[in-house]
C-alpha cells in the first residue's frame, strides 16, 4: 500500500456564518443513529435546522448543501475583493448557479479552493442530491486542503467494482482514515457509491474529518522521513514538540497525528485566509492574504510560524500554513520572459493548479527560456539562487494620483480592441472625469475596473453598475454589493468615497502608499487578500499603454518618467526647491513613491514631483529635497524601473 502526502498541517475548524440555536434534547435528532454528530455540527454552526425546530437527519443532502457544510466546517473565507474576482472567472462560471441564491458564495469559495468541480456540461447541479462517491471526492479534497498523510487502503466492499474510477482512490484513502465506512446489508458490507447521502451521514463524515485534522485526544509527536513514492519512515515517538524537533535531522519532519508541524527546509503555503501579525503574541496585524499563496518560512514554533510575504515579515497561526519539506516540493511559482514582456506563473500547491498573468516590461538582465524567482516582484534570483538583478514595474509603483495623457476615447478604443463586446466600452470619459474631479489616474482606474469586473462582464457589474466589487462581501456578495444608477455614478463614487479617502489619504490607518504595490507597500497591503492584486492591475495598465502608444506613435507612459521612493519618514513637499515657509504637505511613510518631473540642483538635488491633488487640493508645482546636502541628509532613492 502507498502513502500519499496530501499537504501539511491542520486547521481551526469551527464557527458558522451565523450563530445557530442549539438543538434541544427532544427533537427529531433524538435517538437517531448520528445524534451526537449532528448535535456537534449544529452547536458549531456548521449545520442548521429548518426554522421549525426540525433538522431532518434522514433527509437527503444536495450538492449545494454539502458544499455549504464543508465550507463552514473548514472555515473557508473569501475576502471582499476576492469574491467578485473569483466569481468572474470562467473556471467557476457555472451555468446553473445563480448569484442571488443563498448557496452562491459557498460554491464560489469551495471552487476557488479546489474542493468541488462542476459537471462536464458546465453546470454544478446545486439541487442534485449528492452521492456517496461524490461526497468522498469532496472529503478527500478537504483533507488535501488542510493536510493529511493517508494510506490508500485496499477495499473489501462487496460492491467495490461499482465505484467509479474517478472516486476509487478517494474512497481508499478515506477508509484508511476512518472517515467513511460501508453499509451493512444482509450481513455483508457495501460501499453503495450511488446511494444519496443523508444529513445524519453527512454530519458523521464531517465530524470524523474534523477529528482527523484536530484530534480530540493528545497525540505524541513523531519524527519521520517522507518521500514522493514510499511509505513514511518513522524514526521515533516523543512526548513533546521540543523533544521531537531536537531529534529531527536533515530532511526529516515532525508529525502530530497526520499533520506536519515542523520542517527544517522547505516551503509554506497558506491554506486559508491568513493574517500576518507583527509579533509572537499575534495581537497586532500588518496585512493578510488568501489561501494558496507561497510564503518563505523563516522560523517555526509550536504556537506560530514566522514567515516572509513580499518584504513583510510576520507571525501566523500554524494551522493556517501547510509545511512542505524540500524533498516533497512538486512545483514553484516563478517569473519568465516572453516577447520582451515579464510574466508571473503562479503555482497553487493547495489545488495543484497553475496560472499566469502579464506583469510588465521584462528587465534587461532577464533572458527568455529561463526562470526567475522573487518574493516581492522586484528583486529576482535565478535558478541557482544567485541574484539576477533588481527592477521595479513602473505601473506597479507609480503614484495613482498622477494624470494619464490618454483620452477617454482612447481608453474606450483599447477596451474595444481587447474585448469587443465589453460593457466598459463608452466609459472612458467617466474615468477621465474621476481623474479630473477626484485625482484617480484614469488608466489605473480603468485597469482596476477591468480586473475586478472581468471587463465589465461580471453579474454584479452588469446588474448593479458596480465595477469594483465594492460591498460584495463573502457572506452574500451579490445582495450586499453596492448598486449605482449608472456606470459613471459607480466610477465617480468609487473614486470619491472609497479609493481616494481610504488609500490615497496618508492620514488613514490603512494607508500604505498611493501606488498598487504588493503585501509590503501600496494599496495591496490592505485592499486585497490576493497577494498579487497590485501586480495584476499593473499588468493591465502596461498592456493598455503598449497598445495605445503603438497605435498613436507616442512614447509609452511607462517609459516617460523616473520614480523615486522615500527612504526617510515625513519628507516635506514644498512649493519651491528650497527650505523655507513653503511646505505644502508631507510624505509620512518610508517607501512612498513619487513621479519625478524634473531635477534641480540647489543645496543638493531636489525633485520636481507630480503634485498630489486629491481632496480638493490643486497644487501647481511641488518639490522635495532628495540628497547631496549633508545638513539635510537623504530623503529619496531612485527606483530602477524596467523598460
XYZ file of N, CA and C in Angstrom, residues 565-569 571 589-591 634-637:
39
model
N 11.546 56.589 -4.345
C 10.779 56.313 -3.135
C 11.481 56.908 -1.928
N 10.698 57.273 -0.940
C 11.254 57.880 0.260
C 12.052 56.854 1.056
N 13.166 57.314 1.606
C 13.978 56.478 2.494
C 13.982 57.069 3.898
N 13.218 58.127 4.084
C 13.051 58.761 5.387
C 11.564 59.031 5.592
N 11.160 59.167 6.822
C 9.757 59.461 7.104
C 9.520 60.971 7.155
N 8.800 63.300 4.868
C 9.514 64.129 3.901
C 8.613 65.297 3.507
N 5.408 58.188 5.179
C 5.886 56.808 5.265
C 7.140 56.573 4.429
N 8.056 55.784 4.964
C 9.181 55.300 4.165
C 8.628 54.371 3.081
N 9.150 54.474 1.864
C 8.691 53.633 0.769
C 7.606 54.260 -0.078
N 19.408 62.375 3.437
C 18.904 61.777 2.198
C 17.426 61.441 2.377
N 16.614 61.854 1.436
C 15.163 61.642 1.509
C 14.657 60.612 0.515
N 15.318 60.479 -0.631
C 14.818 59.600 -1.684
C 15.936 58.731 -2.258
N 15.520 57.635 -2.856
C 16.393 56.896 -3.758
C 15.582 56.562 -5.005
